Amino acid sequence: MAVDAAIGWLVQSIMGNCFTEKLEVWTRSVGLDDDVEKLKSAMRYVQMVLDAANGRKIKSEPLEYSLGDLKELLYDAEDVMDELDYCRLQENITNRM
């Protein structure tokens, strides 16, 4: 099995679409900036590992399962970032009323 392209796409999606400047400003204002920075650091690490594994065949069954688990965690991370952005937007709407 080769490294799943969906994993790389998820990392790029999270890094590019979820970590917007507006969201980062909001997370700082509500005290979540350390958590978001940890998530960003983890995403950079995952991207580094994926870049190193790019194009290589995975011959280890445990590693293959781990990559599947990683993909699920990335989907969860993307959901969390979407939820945070939703909360930010909801707060903006509430504050305007």
Coordinates of N, CA, C and O in Angstrom, one line a residue:
M1 N 0.8 -1.2 0.0 CA 0.0 0.0 0.0 C 0.9 1.2 0.0 O 1.9 1.3 0.7
A2 N 0.5 2.2 -0.8 CA 1.2 3.5 -0.8 C 0.5 4.4 0.2 O -0.6 4.2 0.5
V3 N 1.3 5.5 0.6 CA 0.7 6.4 1.5 C -0.6 7.0 0.8 O -0.5 7.5 -0.3
D4 N -1.6 7.0 1.6 CA -2.9 7.5 1.1 C -2.9 9.0 0.8 O -2.5 9.8 1.7
A5 N -3.2 9.4 -0.4 CA -3.2 10.8 -0.8 C -4.2 11.6 0.0 O -4.0 12.8 0.2
A6 N -5.3 11.0 0.5 CA -6.3 11.7 1.3 C -5.7 12.2 2.6 O -6.2 13.3 3.1
I7 N -4.7 11.5 3.1 CA -4.1 12.0 4.4 C -3.4 13.4 4.1 O -3.6 14.3 4.9
G8 N -2.6 13.4 3.1 CA -2.0 14.7 2.7 C -3.0 15.8 2.4 O -2.8 16.9 2.8
W9 N -4.0 15.4 1.7 CA -5.1 16.4 1.4 C -5.7 17.0 2.7 O -5.9 18.2 2.8
L10 N -6.0 16.1 3.6 CA -6.6 16.5 4.9 C -5.7 17.5 5.6 O -6.1 18.5 6.1
V11 N -4.4 17.2 5.7 CA -3.4 18.1 6.3 C -3.4 19.4 5.7 O -3.5 20.5 6.3
Q12 N -3.4 19.4 4.3 CA -3.4 20.7 3.6 C -4.7 21.5 3.8 O -4.7 22.7 3.9
S13 N -5.8 20.7 3.9 CA -7.1 21.4 4.1 C -7.1 22.0 5.4 O -7.6 23.2 5.6
I14 N -6.7 21.3 6.5 CA -6.7 21.9 7.8 C -5.8 23.1 7.9 O -6.1 24.1 8.4
M15 N -4.6 22.9 7.4 CA -3.6 24.0 7.5 C -4.0 25.2 6.6 O -3.9 26.4 7.1
G16 N -4.6 25.0 5.5 CA -4.9 26.1 4.6 C -6.2 26.7 4.8 O -6.4 27.9 4.8
N17 N -7.2 25.9 5.1 CA -8.6 26.4 5.2 C -9.1 26.7 6.6 O -9.9 27.5 6.8
C18 N -8.5 26.0 7.5 CA -9.1 26.1 8.9 C -8.3 27.1 9.7 O -8.9 27.7 10.6
F19 N -7.1 27.3 9.5 CA -6.3 28.2 10.3 C -6.3 29.6 9.6 O -5.3 30.1 9.2
T20 N -7.5 30.2 9.6 CA -7.6 31.5 9.0 C -7.2 32.5 10.0 O -7.2 32.3 11.2
E21 N -6.8 33.7 9.5 CA -6.4 34.8 10.4 C -7.5 35.2 11.4 O -7.3 35.3 12.6
K22 N -8.8 35.2 10.9 CA -9.9 35.5 11.7 C -10.1 34.5 12.8 O -10.4 34.9 14.0
L23 N -9.9 33.2 12.5 CA -10.1 32.2 13.5 C -9.0 32.3 14.5 O -9.2 32.1 15.7
E24 N -7.8 32.5 14.1 CA -6.6 32.6 15.0 C -6.8 33.8 16.0 O -6.5 33.7 17.1
V25 N -7.3 34.9 15.5 CA -7.5 36.1 16.3 C -8.6 35.7 17.3 O -8.5 36.0 18.5
W26 N -9.7 35.1 16.9 CA -10.8 34.7 17.8 C -10.3 33.7 18.8 O -10.6 33.9 20.0
T27 N -9.5 32.7 18.4 CA -9.1 31.7 19.4 C -8.2 32.3 20.5 O -8.2 31.9 21.6
R28 N -7.4 33.4 20.1 CA -6.6 34.1 21.1 C -7.5 34.8 22.0 O -7.3 34.8 23.2
S29 N -8.6 35.4 21.5 CA -9.5 36.2 22.4 C -10.2 35.3 23.4 O -10.6 35.8 24.4
V30 N -10.5 34.1 23.0 CA -11.2 33.2 24.0 C -10.3 32.2 24.7 O -10.7 31.3 25.4
G31 N -8.9 32.4 24.6 CA -8.0 31.6 25.3 C -7.6 30.3 24.8 O -7.2 29.4 25.5
L32 N -7.9 30.0 23.5 CA -7.6 28.7 22.9 C -6.4 28.7 22.0 O -6.1 27.8 21.4
D33 N -5.6 29.8 22.1 CA -4.5 30.0 21.1 C -3.4 28.9 21.4 O -2.8 28.4 20.4
D34 N -3.1 28.6 22.6 CA -2.1 27.5 22.9 C -2.6 26.2 22.3 O -1.7 25.5 21.7
D35 N -3.8 25.8 22.4 CA -4.3 24.6 21.9 C -4.3 24.6 20.3 O -3.9 23.6 19.7
V36 N -4.6 25.7 19.7 CA -4.6 25.8 18.3 C -3.1 25.7 17.8 O -2.8 25.1 16.8
E37 N -2.2 26.3 18.5 CA -0.8 26.3 18.1 C -0.3 24.8 18.2 O 0.5 24.4 17.4
K38 N -0.7 24.1 19.2 CA -0.3 22.7 19.4 C -0.9 21.9 18.2 O -0.2 21.0 17.7
L39 N -2.1 22.1 17.8 CA -2.7 21.4 16.7 C -1.9 21.8 15.4 O -1.6 20.9 14.6
K40 N -1.6 23.0 15.2 CA -0.8 23.4 14.0 C 0.6 22.8 14.0 O 1.0 22.3 12.9
S41 N 1.2 22.7 15.1 CA 2.5 22.0 15.2 C 2.4 20.5 14.9 O 3.2 20.0 14.1
A42 N 1.3 19.9 15.4 CA 1.1 18.5 15.1 C 0.8 18.3 13.6 O 1.3 17.4 13.0
M43 N 0.1 19.2 13.0 CA -0.2 19.1 11.5 C 1.1 19.3 10.7 O 1.3 18.6 9.7
R44 N 2.0 20.2 11.2 CA 3.3 20.3 10.5 C 4.1 19.1 10.6 O 4.8 18.6 9.6
Y45 N 4.1 18.4 11.7 CA 4.8 17.2 11.9 C 4.2 16.1 11.0 O 5.0 15.3 10.4
V46 N 2.9 16.0 11.0 CA 2.3 15.0 10.1 C 2.7 15.2 8.7 O 3.0 14.3 7.9
Q47 N 2.7 16.5 8.3 CA 3.0 16.8 6.9 C 4.5 16.4 6.6 O 4.8 15.9 5.5
M48 N 5.4 16.6 7.6 CA 6.8 16.2 7.4 C 6.9 14.7 7.2 O 7.6 14.2 6.3
V49 N 6.2 13.9 8.0 CA 6.2 12.5 7.9 C 5.6 12.0 6.6 O 6.2 11.2 5.9
L50 N 4.5 12.7 6.2 CA 3.9 12.3 4.9 C 4.9 12.6 3.7 O 5.0 11.8 2.8
D51 N 5.5 13.8 3.8 CA 6.5 14.1 2.8 C 7.6 13.1 2.7 O 8.1 12.7 1.6
A52 N 8.1 12.6 3.8 CA 9.1 11.6 3.9 C 8.7 10.3 3.3 O 9.4 9.5 2.7
A53 N 7.4 10.0 3.5 CA 6.9 8.7 3.1 C 6.3 8.7 1.6 O 6.0 7.7 1.1
N54 N 6.2 9.9 1.1 CA 5.6 10.1 -0.2 C 6.2 9.1 -1.3 O 7.4 9.1 -1.5
G55 N 5.4 8.4 -1.9 CA 5.8 7.5 -3.0 C 6.4 6.2 -2.6 O 6.7 5.4 -3.4
R56 N 6.5 6.0 -1.3 CA 7.0 4.7 -0.8 C 5.9 3.7 -0.5 O 4.8 4.1 -0.1
K57 N 6.1 2.5 -0.7 CA 5.2 1.4 -0.4 C 5.2 1.1 1.1 O 6.3 1.1 1.7
I58 N 4.1 1.0 1.7 CA 4.0 0.6 3.1 C 3.9 -0.9 3.2 O 2.9 -1.5 2.7
K59 N 4.9 -1.5 3.8 CA 4.9 -3.0 3.9 C 4.6 -3.5 5.3 O 4.4 -4.7 5.5
S60 N 4.5 -2.6 6.2 CA 4.2 -2.9 7.6 C 2.7 -2.8 7.9 O 2.1 -1.7 7.7
E61 N 2.1 -3.9 8.3 CA 0.6 -3.9 8.6 C 0.3 -2.9 9.7 O -0.6 -2.1 9.6
P62 N 1.1 -2.9 10.8 CA 0.8 -2.0 11.9 C 0.9 -0.5 11.4 O 0.1 0.3 11.8
L63 N 1.9 -0.2 10.6 CA 2.0 1.1 10.1 C 0.8 1.5 9.2 O 0.3 2.6 9.2
E64 N 0.4 0.5 8.4 CA -0.8 0.8 7.6 C -2.0 1.1 8.4 O -2.8 2.0 8.1
Y65 N -2.2 0.3 9.5 CA -3.3 0.6 10.4 C -3.2 2.0 11.1 O -4.1 2.7 11.3
S66 N -1.9 2.3 11.4 CA -1.7 3.6 12.1 C -2.0 4.7 11.1 O -2.5 5.8 11.5
L67 N -1.7 4.6 9.8 CA -2.0 5.6 8.9 C -3.6 5.8 8.8 O -4.1 6.9 8.6
G68 N -4.3 4.7 8.9 CA -5.7 4.7 8.9 C -6.2 5.5 10.1 O -7.2 6.3 10.0
D69 N -5.6 5.2 11.2 CA -6.0 5.9 12.5 C -5.7 7.4 12.3 O -6.5 8.2 12.8
L70 N -4.5 7.7 11.7 CA -4.1 9.1 11.5 C -5.1 9.8 10.7 O -5.5 10.9 11.0
K71 N -5.6 9.1 9.6 CA -6.6 9.7 8.8 C -7.9 10.1 9.6 O -8.4 11.2 9.4
E72 N -8.3 9.2 10.4 CA -9.5 9.4 11.2 C -9.3 10.6 12.2 O -10.2 11.4 12.4
L73 N -8.1 10.6 12.8 CA -7.8 11.8 13.7 C -7.8 13.1 12.9 O -8.2 14.1 13.5
L74 N -7.3 13.1 11.7 CA -7.3 14.3 10.9 C -8.7 14.7 10.6 O -9.0 15.9 10.6
Y75 N -9.6 13.8 10.3 CA -11.0 14.1 10.0 C -11.6 14.8 11.3 O -12.3 15.8 11.2
D76 N -11.2 14.2 12.5 CA -11.7 14.8 13.7 C -11.1 16.2 13.9 O -11.8 17.1 14.4
A77 N -9.9 16.4 13.6 CA -9.2 17.7 13.8 C -9.9 18.7 12.9 O -10.2 19.8 13.3
E78 N -10.2 18.3 11.7 CA -10.9 19.2 10.7 C -12.3 19.5 11.3 O -12.7 20.7 11.2
D79 N -13.0 18.6 11.8 CA -14.3 18.8 12.4 C -14.2 19.8 13.6 O -15.0 20.7 13.7
V80 N -13.2 19.7 14.4 CA -13.0 20.6 15.6 C -12.7 22.0 15.1 O -13.3 23.0 15.6
M81 N -11.9 22.1 14.0 CA -11.6 23.5 13.5 C -12.9 24.1 12.9 O -13.1 25.3 13.0
D82 N -13.7 23.3 12.2 CA -14.9 23.7 11.7 C -15.9 24.2 12.8 O -16.5 25.2 12.7
E83 N -15.9 23.4 13.9 CA -16.7 23.8 15.1 C -16.3 25.1 15.7 O -17.1 26.0 16.0
L84 N -14.9 25.3 15.8 CA -14.4 26.5 16.3 C -14.8 27.7 15.5 O -15.2 28.8 16.0
D85 N -14.7 27.5 14.2 CA -15.0 28.6 13.3 C -16.5 28.9 13.4 O -16.9 30.1 13.3
Y86 N -17.4 27.9 13.5 CA -18.8 28.1 13.7 C -19.1 28.9 15.0 O -19.9 29.8 14.9
C87 N -18.4 28.5 16.0 CA -18.5 29.3 17.3 C -18.1 30.7 17.2 O -18.8 31.6 17.7
R88 N -17.0 30.9 16.4 CA -16.6 32.3 16.2 C -17.6 33.1 15.4 O -18.0 34.2 15.8
L89 N -18.2 32.5 14.4 CA -19.2 33.2 13.6 C -20.5 33.4 14.4 O -21.1 34.5 14.3
Q90 N -20.9 32.4 15.2 CA -22.0 32.6 16.1 C -21.8 33.7 17.1 O -22.8 34.5 17.3
E91 N -20.6 33.8 17.6 CA -20.4 34.9 18.6 C -20.4 36.2 17.9 O -20.9 37.2 18.4
N92 N -19.9 36.3 16.7 CA -20.0 37.6 15.9 C -21.4 38.0 15.7 O -21.8 39.2 15.8
I93 N -22.3 37.0 15.3 CA -23.7 37.3 15.1 C -24.4 37.8 16.4 O -25.1 38.8 16.4
T94 N -24.1 37.1 17.4 CA -24.7 37.4 18.7 C -24.2 38.8 19.2 O -25.1 39.6 19.7
N95 N -23.0 39.2 19.0 CA -22.5 40.5 19.4 C -23.0 41.6 18.6 O -23.1 42.7 19.1
R96 N -23.5 41.3 17.4 CA -24.0 42.4 16.5 C -25.5 42.7 16.8 O -26.0 43.7 16.4
M97 N -26.1 41.8 17.6 CA -27.6 42.0 17.9 C -27.7 42.9 19.0 O -27.1 43.1 19.9

